Amino acid sequence: MFIEHLPSESHTMTALRNELTPMQLAEQADRGEPEKGRWSQQEQLLAAAVDAIRRLEWVLICVNVDKKSKRPDPPEPMRRPGAGPKKTRAQLTEGSANRLFELLQGGAA
């Protein structure tokens, strides 16, 4: 009973959440239970401010780089509590492109 009333950012609550499986974390995120997040609201707001500053810095760089130059990738947002690792986009390799082409041309699977 005492543990339930600890601040959400306490070491004990963080340790308990760190033991959750990704499925349990996803369920908590779906239920919208911010009290089970690893950060306080103040920390969440600070992370949002850091993300905004990084984004503004990226925009400033992009508008001041030559048009022919490669622009940097946009900044990654800070990881938030309960969020799994960023999902990577599938890359189309030459082999998978050829296989896709074969399938589109009526090839057997």
PDB file of N, CA and C in Angstrom:
ATOM      1  N   MET A   1       0.818  -1.182   0.000  1.00  0.00           N
ATOM      2  CA  MET A   1       0.000   0.000   0.000  1.00  0.00           C
ATOM      3  C   MET A   1       0.871   1.259   0.000  1.00  0.00           C
ATOM      4  N   PHE A   2       1.965   1.235   0.752  1.00  0.00           N
ATOM      5  CA  PHE A   2       2.831   2.408   0.784  1.00  0.00           C
ATOM      6  C   PHE A   2       3.470   2.658  -0.584  1.00  0.00           C
ATOM      7  N   ILE A   3       3.825   1.577  -1.275  1.00  0.00           N
ATOM      8  CA  ILE A   3       4.500   1.709  -2.568  1.00  0.00           C
ATOM      9  C   ILE A   3       3.614   2.419  -3.583  1.00  0.00           C
ATOM     10  N   GLU A   4       2.314   2.154  -3.544  1.00  0.00           N
ATOM     11  CA  GLU A   4       1.391   2.761  -4.506  1.00  0.00           C
ATOM     12  C   GLU A   4       1.365   4.280  -4.411  1.00  0.00           C
ATOM     13  N   HIS A   5       1.737   4.832  -3.260  1.00  0.00           N
ATOM     14  CA  HIS A   5       1.652   6.273  -3.059  1.00  0.00           C
ATOM     15  C   HIS A   5       3.000   6.972  -3.204  1.00  0.00           C
ATOM     16  N   LEU A   6       4.013   6.230  -3.627  1.00  0.00           N
ATOM     17  CA  LEU A   6       5.303   6.864  -3.883  1.00  0.00           C
ATOM     18  C   LEU A   6       5.196   7.732  -5.132  1.00  0.00           C
ATOM     19  N   PRO A   7       5.996   8.779  -5.216  1.00  0.00           N
ATOM     20  CA  PRO A   7       5.988   9.595  -6.445  1.00  0.00           C
ATOM     21  C   PRO A   7       6.369   8.732  -7.649  1.00  0.00           C
ATOM     22  N   SER A   8       5.761   9.023  -8.780  1.00  0.00           N
ATOM     23  CA  SER A   8       6.010   8.208  -9.975  1.00  0.00           C
ATOM     24  C   SER A   8       7.469   8.230 -10.411  1.00  0.00           C
ATOM     25  N   GLU A   9       8.201   9.289 -10.057  1.00  0.00           N
ATOM     26  CA  GLU A   9       9.614   9.367 -10.456  1.00  0.00           C
ATOM     27  C   GLU A   9      10.556   8.775  -9.418  1.00  0.00           C
ATOM     28  N   SER A  10      10.020   8.158  -8.353  1.00  0.00           N
ATOM     29  CA  SER A  10      10.880   7.574  -7.325  1.00  0.00           C
ATOM     30  C   SER A  10      11.649   6.379  -7.879  1.00  0.00           C
ATOM     31  N   HIS A  11      12.754   6.055  -7.230  1.00  0.00           N
ATOM     32  CA  HIS A  11      13.580   4.927  -7.668  1.00  0.00           C
ATOM     33  C   HIS A  11      12.798   3.615  -7.610  1.00  0.00           C
ATOM     34  N   THR A  12      11.996   3.442  -6.569  1.00  0.00           N
ATOM     35  CA  THR A  12      11.229   2.205  -6.429  1.00  0.00           C
ATOM     36  C   THR A  12      10.229   2.050  -7.566  1.00  0.00           C
ATOM     37  N   MET A  13       9.472   3.108  -7.865  1.00  0.00           N
ATOM     38  CA  MET A  13       8.470   3.021  -8.938  1.00  0.00           C
ATOM     39  C   MET A  13       9.162   2.824 -10.294  1.00  0.00           C
ATOM     40  N   THR A  14      10.284   3.474 -10.499  1.00  0.00           N
ATOM     41  CA  THR A  14      11.020   3.299 -11.745  1.00  0.00           C
ATOM     42  C   THR A  14      11.511   1.867 -11.876  1.00  0.00           C
ATOM     43  N   ALA A  15      12.037   1.306 -10.791  1.00  0.00           N
ATOM     44  CA  ALA A  15      12.519  -0.078 -10.825  1.00  0.00           C
ATOM     45  C   ALA A  15      11.372  -1.042 -11.123  1.00  0.00           C
ATOM     46  N   LEU A  16      10.207  -0.792 -10.542  1.00  0.00           N
ATOM     47  CA  LEU A  16       9.048  -1.650 -10.808  1.00  0.00           C
ATOM     48  C   LEU A  16       8.633  -1.574 -12.279  1.00  0.00           C
ATOM     49  N   ARG A  17       8.618  -0.360 -12.834  1.00  0.00           N
ATOM     50  CA  ARG A  17       8.244  -0.201 -14.239  1.00  0.00           C
ATOM     51  C   ARG A  17       9.283  -0.807 -15.172  1.00  0.00           C
ATOM     52  N   ASN A  18      10.542  -0.730 -14.787  1.00  0.00           N
ATOM     53  CA  ASN A  18      11.590  -1.295 -15.638  1.00  0.00           C
ATOM     54  C   ASN A  18      11.471  -2.806 -15.753  1.00  0.00           C
ATOM     55  N   GLU A  19      10.785  -3.426 -14.823  1.00  0.00           N
ATOM     56  CA  GLU A  19      10.583  -4.874 -14.863  1.00  0.00           C
ATOM     57  C   GLU A  19       9.400  -5.280 -15.742  1.00  0.00           C
ATOM     58  N   LEU A  20       8.615  -4.310 -16.200  1.00  0.00           N
ATOM     59  CA  LEU A  20       7.461  -4.625 -17.037  1.00  0.00           C
ATOM     60  C   LEU A  20       7.897  -5.074 -18.420  1.00  0.00           C
ATOM     61  N   THR A  21       7.122  -5.958 -19.006  1.00  0.00           N
ATOM     62  CA  THR A  21       7.391  -6.405 -20.375  1.00  0.00           C
ATOM     63  C   THR A  21       6.934  -5.314 -21.341  1.00  0.00           C
ATOM     64  N   PRO A  22       7.399  -5.350 -22.595  1.00  0.00           N
ATOM     65  CA  PRO A  22       6.915  -4.366 -23.568  1.00  0.00           C
ATOM     66  C   PRO A  22       5.393  -4.416 -23.732  1.00  0.00           C
ATOM     67  N   MET A  23       4.810  -5.606 -23.623  1.00  0.00           N
ATOM     68  CA  MET A  23       3.355  -5.730 -23.759  1.00  0.00           C
ATOM     69  C   MET A  23       2.648  -5.022 -22.597  1.00  0.00           C
ATOM     70  N   GLN A  24       3.184  -5.186 -21.390  1.00  0.00           N
ATOM     71  CA  GLN A  24       2.586  -4.519 -20.237  1.00  0.00           C
ATOM     72  C   GLN A  24       2.732  -3.005 -20.345  1.00  0.00           C
ATOM     73  N   LEU A  25       3.878  -2.542 -20.838  1.00  0.00           N
ATOM     74  CA  LEU A  25       4.068  -1.097 -21.039  1.00  0.00           C
ATOM     75  C   LEU A  25       3.078  -0.564 -22.067  1.00  0.00           C
ATOM     76  N   ALA A  26       2.865  -1.325 -23.147  1.00  0.00           N
ATOM     77  CA  ALA A  26       1.915  -0.902 -24.181  1.00  0.00           C
ATOM     78  C   ALA A  26       0.502  -0.837 -23.619  1.00  0.00           C
ATOM     79  N   GLU A  27       0.138  -1.804 -22.780  1.00  0.00           N
ATOM     80  CA  GLU A  27      -1.190  -1.791 -22.160  1.00  0.00           C
ATOM     81  C   GLU A  27      -1.361  -0.552 -21.286  1.00  0.00           C
ATOM     82  N   GLN A  28      -0.327  -0.210 -20.521  1.00  0.00           N
ATOM     83  CA  GLN A  28      -0.407   0.984 -19.677  1.00  0.00           C
ATOM     84  C   GLN A  28      -0.532   2.238 -20.531  1.00  0.00           C
ATOM     85  N   ALA A  29       0.195   2.281 -21.632  1.00  0.00           N
ATOM     86  CA  ALA A  29       0.115   3.450 -22.515  1.00  0.00           C
ATOM     87  C   ALA A  29      -1.284   3.561 -23.109  1.00  0.00           C
ATOM     88  N   ASP A  30      -1.894   2.423 -23.482  1.00  0.00           N
ATOM     89  CA  ASP A  30      -3.242   2.434 -24.047  1.00  0.00           C
ATOM     90  C   ASP A  30      -4.278   2.883 -23.020  1.00  0.00           C
ATOM     91  N   ARG A  31      -4.057   2.510 -21.774  1.00  0.00           N
ATOM     92  CA  ARG A  31      -5.008   2.891 -20.721  1.00  0.00           C
ATOM     93  C   ARG A  31      -4.805   4.333 -20.289  1.00  0.00           C
ATOM     94  N   GLY A  32      -3.724   4.942 -20.721  1.00  0.00           N
ATOM     95  CA  GLY A  32      -3.473   6.343 -20.385  1.00  0.00           C
ATOM     96  C   GLY A  32      -3.285   6.560 -18.900  1.00  0.00           C
ATOM     97  N   GLU A  33      -2.301   5.890 -18.321  1.00  0.00           N
ATOM     98  CA  GLU A  33      -2.030   6.030 -16.903  1.00  0.00           C
ATOM     99  C   GLU A  33      -0.728   6.800 -16.702  1.00  0.00           C
ATOM    100  N   PRO A  34      -0.779   8.123 -16.801  1.00  0.00           N
ATOM    101  CA  PRO A  34       0.459   8.896 -16.697  1.00  0.00           C
ATOM    102  C   PRO A  34       1.154   8.732 -15.353  1.00  0.00           C
ATOM    103  N   GLU A  35       0.406   8.351 -14.333  1.00  0.00           N
ATOM    104  CA  GLU A  35       1.041   8.171 -13.029  1.00  0.00           C
ATOM    105  C   GLU A  35       1.999   6.994 -13.018  1.00  0.00           C
ATOM    106  N   LYS A  36       1.960   6.151 -14.052  1.00  0.00           N
ATOM    107  CA  LYS A  36       2.864   5.016 -14.119  1.00  0.00           C
ATOM    108  C   LYS A  36       4.053   5.297 -15.029  1.00  0.00           C
ATOM    109  N   GLY A  37       4.177   6.528 -15.486  1.00  0.00           N
ATOM    110  CA  GLY A  37       5.319   6.905 -16.301  1.00  0.00           C
ATOM    111  C   GLY A  37       6.553   7.068 -15.440  1.00  0.00           C
ATOM    112  N   ARG A  38       7.717   7.013 -16.058  1.00  0.00           N
ATOM    113  CA  ARG A  38       8.966   7.121 -15.303  1.00  0.00           C
ATOM    114  C   ARG A  38       9.325   8.562 -14.955  1.00  0.00           C
ATOM    115  N   TRP A  39       8.708   9.523 -15.626  1.00  0.00           N
ATOM    116  CA  TRP A  39       9.048  10.915 -15.397  1.00  0.00           C
ATOM    117  C   TRP A  39       7.855  11.666 -14.820  1.00  0.00           C
ATOM    118  N   SER A  40       8.153  12.718 -14.101  1.00  0.00           N
ATOM    119  CA  SER A  40       7.098  13.597 -13.609  1.00  0.00           C
ATOM    120  C   SER A  40       6.625  14.481 -14.765  1.00  0.00           C
ATOM    121  N   GLN A  41       5.548  15.198 -14.538  1.00  0.00           N
ATOM    122  CA  GLN A  41       5.036  16.096 -15.576  1.00  0.00           C
ATOM    123  C   GLN A  41       6.072  17.169 -15.902  1.00  0.00           C
ATOM    124  N   GLN A  42       6.781  17.623 -14.893  1.00  0.00           N
ATOM    125  CA  GLN A  42       7.819  18.639 -15.109  1.00  0.00           C
ATOM    126  C   GLN A  42       8.898  18.100 -16.049  1.00  0.00           C
ATOM    127  N   GLU A  43       9.298  16.861 -15.848  1.00  0.00           N
ATOM    128  CA  GLU A  43      10.315  16.266 -16.717  1.00  0.00           C
ATOM    129  C   GLU A  43       9.793  16.068 -18.132  1.00  0.00           C
ATOM    130  N   GLN A  44       8.524  15.725 -18.248  1.00  0.00           N
ATOM    131  CA  GLN A  44       7.932  15.582 -19.578  1.00  0.00           C
ATOM    132  C   GLN A  44       7.938  16.923 -20.316  1.00  0.00           C
ATOM    133  N   LEU A  45       7.566  17.981 -19.614  1.00  0.00           N
ATOM    134  CA  LEU A  45       7.559  19.308 -20.227  1.00  0.00           C
ATOM    135  C   LEU A  45       8.963  19.757 -20.617  1.00  0.00           C
ATOM    136  N   LEU A  46       9.936  19.446 -19.788  1.00  0.00           N
ATOM    137  CA  LEU A  46      11.321  19.786 -20.100  1.00  0.00           C
ATOM    138  C   LEU A  46      11.784  19.038 -21.351  1.00  0.00           C
ATOM    139  N   ALA A  47      11.419  17.761 -21.458  1.00  0.00           N
ATOM    140  CA  ALA A  47      11.784  16.986 -22.649  1.00  0.00           C
ATOM    141  C   ALA A  47      11.125  17.572 -23.894  1.00  0.00           C
ATOM    142  N   ALA A  48       9.883  18.023 -23.773  1.00  0.00           N
ATOM    143  CA  ALA A  48       9.204  18.644 -24.913  1.00  0.00           C
ATOM    144  C   ALA A  48       9.913  19.931 -25.327  1.00  0.00           C
ATOM    145  N   ALA A  49      10.382  20.694 -24.347  1.00  0.00           N
ATOM    146  CA  ALA A  49      11.114  21.930 -24.651  1.00  0.00           C
ATOM    147  C   ALA A  49      12.441  21.610 -25.344  1.00  0.00           C
ATOM    148  N   VAL A  50      13.142  20.586 -24.882  1.00  0.00           N
ATOM    149  CA  VAL A  50      14.407  20.181 -25.514  1.00  0.00           C
ATOM    150  C   VAL A  50      14.145  19.751 -26.954  1.00  0.00           C
ATOM    151  N   ASP A  51      13.082  18.981 -27.178  1.00  0.00           N
ATOM    152  CA  ASP A  51      12.748  18.556 -28.537  1.00  0.00           C
ATOM    153  C   ASP A  51      12.465  19.761 -29.436  1.00  0.00           C
ATOM    154  N   ALA A  52      11.750  20.742 -28.910  1.00  0.00           N
ATOM    155  CA  ALA A  52      11.424  21.934 -29.703  1.00  0.00           C
ATOM    156  C   ALA A  52      12.694  22.715 -30.053  1.00  0.00           C
ATOM    157  N   ILE A  53      13.598  22.842 -29.103  1.00  0.00           N
ATOM    158  CA  ILE A  53      14.853  23.563 -29.361  1.00  0.00           C
ATOM    159  C   ILE A  53      15.682  22.829 -30.412  1.00  0.00           C
ATOM    160  N   ARG A  54      15.771  21.502 -30.291  1.00  0.00           N
ATOM    161  CA  ARG A  54      16.518  20.718 -31.285  1.00  0.00           C
ATOM    162  C   ARG A  54      15.903  20.874 -32.672  1.00  0.00           C
ATOM    163  N   ARG A  55      14.573  20.873 -32.728  1.00  0.00           N
ATOM    164  CA  ARG A  55      13.895  21.015 -34.017  1.00  0.00           C
ATOM    165  C   ARG A  55      14.169  22.400 -34.615  1.00  0.00           C
ATOM    166  N   LEU A  56      14.108  23.442 -33.789  1.00  0.00           N
ATOM    167  CA  LEU A  56      14.398  24.793 -34.275  1.00  0.00           C
ATOM    168  C   LEU A  56      15.842  24.912 -34.769  1.00  0.00           C
ATOM    169  N   GLU A  57      16.759  24.294 -34.050  1.00  0.00           N
ATOM    170  CA  GLU A  57      18.158  24.303 -34.469  1.00  0.00           C
ATOM    171  C   GLU A  57      18.306  23.616 -35.823  1.00  0.00           C
ATOM    172  N   TRP A  58      17.605  22.490 -35.995  1.00  0.00           N
ATOM    173  CA  TRP A  58      17.655  21.751 -37.264  1.00  0.00           C
ATOM    174  C   TRP A  58      17.088  22.602 -38.400  1.00  0.00           C
ATOM    175  N   VAL A  59      15.971  23.281 -38.161  1.00  0.00           N
ATOM    176  CA  VAL A  59      15.367  24.143 -39.185  1.00  0.00           C
ATOM    177  C   VAL A  59      16.326  25.266 -39.546  1.00  0.00           C
ATOM    178  N   LEU A  60      16.958  25.864 -38.558  1.00  0.00           N
ATOM    179  CA  LEU A  60      17.911  26.946 -38.799  1.00  0.00           C
ATOM    180  C   LEU A  60      19.070  26.463 -39.672  1.00  0.00           C
ATOM    181  N   ILE A  61      19.567  25.279 -39.395  1.00  0.00           N
ATOM    182  CA  ILE A  61      20.649  24.716 -40.208  1.00  0.00           C
ATOM    183  C   ILE A  61      20.163  24.488 -41.631  1.00  0.00           C
ATOM    184  N   CYS A  62      18.957  23.932 -41.772  1.00  0.00           N
ATOM    185  CA  CYS A  62      18.434  23.615 -43.107  1.00  0.00           C
ATOM    186  C   CYS A  62      18.232  24.854 -43.974  1.00  0.00           C
ATOM    187  N   VAL A  63      17.772  25.939 -43.381  1.00  0.00           N
ATOM    188  CA  VAL A  63      17.535  27.134 -44.192  1.00  0.00           C
ATOM    189  C   VAL A  63      18.830  27.865 -44.530  1.00  0.00           C
ATOM    190  N   ASN A  64      19.915  27.556 -43.838  1.00  0.00           N
ATOM    191  CA  ASN A  64      21.172  28.241 -44.094  1.00  0.00           C
ATOM    192  C   ASN A  64      22.202  27.388 -44.817  1.00  0.00           C
ATOM    193  N   VAL A  65      21.811  26.239 -45.283  1.00  0.00           N
ATOM    194  CA  VAL A  65      22.728  25.388 -46.020  1.00  0.00           C
ATOM    195  C   VAL A  65      22.454  25.568 -47.517  1.00  0.00           C
ATOM    196  N   ASP A  66      23.495  25.410 -48.338  1.00  0.00           N
ATOM    197  CA  ASP A  66      23.313  25.544 -49.781  1.00  0.00           C
ATOM    198  C   ASP A  66      22.238  24.593 -50.272  1.00  0.00           C
ATOM    199  N   LYS A  67      21.510  25.031 -51.298  1.00  0.00           N
ATOM    200  CA  LYS A  67      20.421  24.209 -51.826  1.00  0.00           C
ATOM    201  C   LYS A  67      20.915  22.883 -52.375  1.00  0.00           C
ATOM    202  N   LYS A  68      22.144  22.843 -52.867  1.00  0.00           N
ATOM    203  CA  LYS A  68      22.689  21.616 -53.455  1.00  0.00           C
ATOM    204  C   LYS A  68      23.285  20.688 -52.401  1.00  0.00           C
ATOM    205  N   SER A  69      23.468  21.197 -51.194  1.00  0.00           N
ATOM    206  CA  SER A  69      24.059  20.380 -50.133  1.00  0.00           C
ATOM    207  C   SER A  69      23.019  19.448 -49.525  1.00  0.00           C
ATOM    208  N   LYS A  70      23.514  18.354 -48.976  1.00  0.00           N
ATOM    209  CA  LYS A  70      22.631  17.408 -48.302  1.00  0.00           C
ATOM    210  C   LYS A  70      22.249  17.992 -46.952  1.00  0.00           C
ATOM    211  N   ARG A  71      20.966  17.997 -46.671  1.00  0.00           N
ATOM    212  CA  ARG A  71      20.497  18.492 -45.385  1.00  0.00           C
ATOM    213  C   ARG A  71      20.625  17.398 -44.327  1.00  0.00           C
ATOM    214  N   PRO A  72      20.873  17.788 -43.087  1.00  0.00           N
ATOM    215  CA  PRO A  72      20.978  16.771 -42.025  1.00  0.00           C
ATOM    216  C   PRO A  72      19.613  16.144 -41.754  1.00  0.00           C
ATOM    217  N   ASP A  73      19.633  14.956 -41.191  1.00  0.00           N
ATOM    218  CA  ASP A  73      18.391  14.300 -40.796  1.00  0.00           C
ATOM    219  C   ASP A  73      17.760  15.084 -39.648  1.00  0.00           C
ATOM    220  N   PRO A  74      16.423  15.059 -39.564  1.00  0.00           N
ATOM    221  CA  PRO A  74      15.784  15.749 -38.438  1.00  0.00           C
ATOM    222  C   PRO A  74      16.184  15.096 -37.114  1.00  0.00           C
ATOM    223  N   PRO A  75      16.173  15.853 -36.051  1.00  0.00           N
ATOM    224  CA  PRO A  75      16.602  15.296 -34.764  1.00  0.00           C
ATOM    225  C   PRO A  75      15.603  14.274 -34.230  1.00  0.00           C
ATOM    226  N   GLU A  76      16.138  13.308 -33.504  1.00  0.00           N
ATOM    227  CA  GLU A  76      15.291  12.312 -32.853  1.00  0.00           C
ATOM    228  C   GLU A  76      14.720  12.932 -31.576  1.00  0.00           C
ATOM    229  N   PRO A  77      13.440  12.729 -31.303  1.00  0.00           N
ATOM    230  CA  PRO A  77      12.909  13.232 -30.029  1.00  0.00           C
ATOM    231  C   PRO A  77      13.476  12.427 -28.864  1.00  0.00           C
ATOM    232  N   MET A  78      13.508  13.038 -27.711  1.00  0.00           N
ATOM    233  CA  MET A  78      13.965  12.331 -26.522  1.00  0.00           C
ATOM    234  C   MET A  78      13.028  11.161 -26.263  1.00  0.00           C
ATOM    235  N   ARG A  79      13.592  10.042 -25.847  1.00  0.00           N
ATOM    236  CA  ARG A  79      12.762   8.884 -25.521  1.00  0.00           C
ATOM    237  C   ARG A  79      11.900   9.211 -24.316  1.00  0.00           C
ATOM    238  N   ARG A  80      10.649   8.824 -24.401  1.00  0.00           N
ATOM    239  CA  ARG A  80       9.706   9.067 -23.312  1.00  0.00           C
ATOM    240  C   ARG A  80       9.467   7.783 -22.532  1.00  0.00           C
ATOM    241  N   PRO A  81       9.036   7.916 -21.292  1.00  0.00           N
ATOM    242  CA  PRO A  81       8.761   6.736 -20.494  1.00  0.00           C
ATOM    243  C   PRO A  81       7.680   5.882 -21.136  1.00  0.00           C
ATOM    244  N   GLY A  82       7.864   4.591 -21.071  1.00  0.00           N
ATOM    245  CA  GLY A  82       6.874   3.673 -21.606  1.00  0.00           C
ATOM    246  C   GLY A  82       6.934   3.517 -23.104  1.00  0.00           C
ATOM    247  N   ALA A  83       7.804   4.251 -23.758  1.00  0.00           N
ATOM    248  CA  ALA A  83       7.920   4.142 -25.211  1.00  0.00           C
ATOM    249  C   ALA A  83       9.015   3.147 -25.546  1.00  0.00           C
ATOM    250  N   GLY A  84       8.710   2.231 -26.421  1.00  0.00           N
ATOM    251  CA  GLY A  84       9.706   1.254 -26.842  1.00  0.00           C
ATOM    252  C   GLY A  84      10.729   1.910 -27.748  1.00  0.00           C
ATOM    253  N   PRO A  85      11.729   1.160 -28.155  1.00  0.00           N
ATOM    254  CA  PRO A  85      12.715   1.733 -29.071  1.00  0.00           C
ATOM    255  C   PRO A  85      12.064   2.106 -30.397  1.00  0.00           C
ATOM    256  N   LYS A  86      12.620   3.084 -31.042  1.00  0.00           N
ATOM    257  CA  LYS A  86      12.079   3.553 -32.316  1.00  0.00           C
ATOM    258  C   LYS A  86      12.113   2.428 -33.334  1.00  0.00           C
ATOM    259  N   LYS A  87      11.003   2.272 -34.021  1.00  0.00           N
ATOM    260  CA  LYS A  87      10.933   1.244 -35.054  1.00  0.00           C
ATOM    261  C   LYS A  87      11.680   1.738 -36.292  1.00  0.00           C
ATOM    262  N   THR A  88      12.524   0.869 -36.809  1.00  0.00           N
ATOM    263  CA  THR A  88      13.283   1.259 -37.991  1.00  0.00           C
ATOM    264  C   THR A  88      12.455   0.968 -39.231  1.00  0.00           C
ATOM    265  N   ARG A  89      12.594   1.806 -40.201  1.00  0.00           N
ATOM    266  CA  ARG A  89      11.894   1.600 -41.463  1.00  0.00           C
ATOM    267  C   ARG A  89      12.618   0.526 -42.256  1.00  0.00           C
ATOM    268  N   ALA A  90      11.848  -0.302 -42.904  1.00  0.00           N
ATOM    269  CA  ALA A  90      12.432  -1.363 -43.711  1.00  0.00           C
ATOM    270  C   ALA A  90      13.174  -0.742 -44.893  1.00  0.00           C
ATOM    271  N   GLN A  91      14.361  -1.229 -45.141  1.00  0.00           N
ATOM    272  CA  GLN A  91      15.156  -0.745 -46.257  1.00  0.00           C
ATOM    273  C   GLN A  91      14.970  -1.673 -47.452  1.00  0.00           C
ATOM    274  N   LEU A  92      14.788  -1.104 -48.603  1.00  0.00           N
ATOM    275  CA  LEU A  92      14.617  -1.888 -49.813  1.00  0.00           C
ATOM    276  C   LEU A  92      15.999  -2.189 -50.387  1.00  0.00           C
ATOM    277  N   THR A  93      16.443  -3.424 -50.193  1.00  0.00           N
ATOM    278  CA  THR A  93      17.729  -3.838 -50.736  1.00  0.00           C
ATOM    279  C   THR A  93      17.543  -4.251 -52.187  1.00  0.00           C
ATOM    280  N   GLU A  94      18.638  -4.432 -52.883  1.00  0.00           N
ATOM    281  CA  GLU A  94      18.548  -4.829 -54.290  1.00  0.00           C
ATOM    282  C   GLU A  94      17.881  -6.205 -54.420  1.00  0.00           C
ATOM    283  N   GLY A  95      18.218  -7.113 -53.514  1.00  0.00           N
ATOM    284  CA  GLY A  95      17.610  -8.443 -53.553  1.00  0.00           C
ATOM    285  C   GLY A  95      16.115  -8.400 -53.307  1.00  0.00           C
ATOM    286  N   SER A  96      15.704  -7.607 -52.305  1.00  0.00           N
ATOM    287  CA  SER A  96      14.266  -7.528 -52.032  1.00  0.00           C
ATOM    288  C   SER A  96      13.545  -6.761 -53.132  1.00  0.00           C
ATOM    289  N   ALA A  97      14.212  -5.805 -53.770  1.00  0.00           N
ATOM    290  CA  ALA A  97      13.603  -5.087 -54.893  1.00  0.00           C
ATOM    291  C   ALA A  97      13.385  -6.038 -56.072  1.00  0.00           C
ATOM    292  N   ASN A  98      14.376  -6.893 -56.338  1.00  0.00           N
ATOM    293  CA  ASN A  98      14.214  -7.867 -57.416  1.00  0.00           C
ATOM    294  C   ASN A  98      13.089  -8.837 -57.121  1.00  0.00           C
ATOM    295  N   ARG A  99      12.994  -9.295 -55.872  1.00  0.00           N
ATOM    296  CA  ARG A  99      11.923 -10.218 -55.486  1.00  0.00           C
ATOM    297  C   ARG A  99      10.568  -9.544 -55.640  1.00  0.00           C
ATOM    298  N   LEU A 100      10.467  -8.303 -55.231  1.00  0.00           N
ATOM    299  CA  LEU A 100       9.220  -7.558 -55.378  1.00  0.00           C
ATOM    300  C   LEU A 100       8.857  -7.422 -56.852  1.00  0.00           C
ATOM    301  N   PHE A 101       9.845  -7.108 -57.673  1.00  0.00           N
ATOM    302  CA  PHE A 101       9.602  -6.987 -59.106  1.00  0.00           C
ATOM    303  C   PHE A 101       9.086  -8.306 -59.679  1.00  0.00           C
ATOM    304  N   GLU A 102       9.688  -9.429 -59.258  1.00  0.00           N
ATOM    305  CA  GLU A 102       9.241 -10.748 -59.726  1.00  0.00           C
ATOM    306  C   GLU A 102       7.796 -11.006 -59.316  1.00  0.00           C
ATOM    307  N   LEU A 103       7.451 -10.679 -58.086  1.00  0.00           N
ATOM    308  CA  LEU A 103       6.088 -10.893 -57.604  1.00  0.00           C
ATOM    309  C   LEU A 103       5.095 -10.031 -58.357  1.00  0.00           C
ATOM    310  N   LEU A 104       5.493  -8.805 -58.655  1.00  0.00           N
ATOM    311  CA  LEU A 104       4.598  -7.905 -59.400  1.00  0.00           C
ATOM    312  C   LEU A 104       4.412  -8.369 -60.836  1.00  0.00           C
ATOM    313  N   GLN A 105       5.392  -9.063 -61.367  1.00  0.00           N
ATOM    314  CA  GLN A 105       5.319  -9.561 -62.736  1.00  0.00           C
ATOM    315  C   GLN A 105       4.611 -10.918 -62.818  1.00  0.00           C
ATOM    316  N   GLY A 106       4.051 -11.359 -61.675  1.00  0.00           N
ATOM    317  CA  GLY A 106       3.308 -12.609 -61.696  1.00  0.00           C
ATOM    318  C   GLY A 106       4.108 -13.821 -61.283  1.00  0.00           C
ATOM    319  N   GLY A 107       5.271 -13.612 -60.677  1.00  0.00           N
ATOM    320  CA  GLY A 107       6.089 -14.732 -60.231  1.00  0.00           C
ATOM    321  C   GLY A 107       5.458 -15.451 -59.061  1.00  0.00           C
ATOM    322  N   ALA A 108       5.764 -16.709 -58.891  1.00  0.00           N
ATOM    323  CA  ALA A 108       5.218 -17.503 -57.772  1.00  0.00           C
ATOM    324  C   ALA A 108       5.899 -17.090 -56.480  1.00  0.00           C
ATOM    325  N   ALA A 109       5.151 -17.160 -55.404  1.00  0.00           N
ATOM    326  CA  ALA A 109       5.688 -16.763 -54.104  1.00  0.00           C
ATOM    327  C   ALA A 109       6.552 -17.797 -53.506  1.00  0.00           C
TER     328      ALA A 109
END
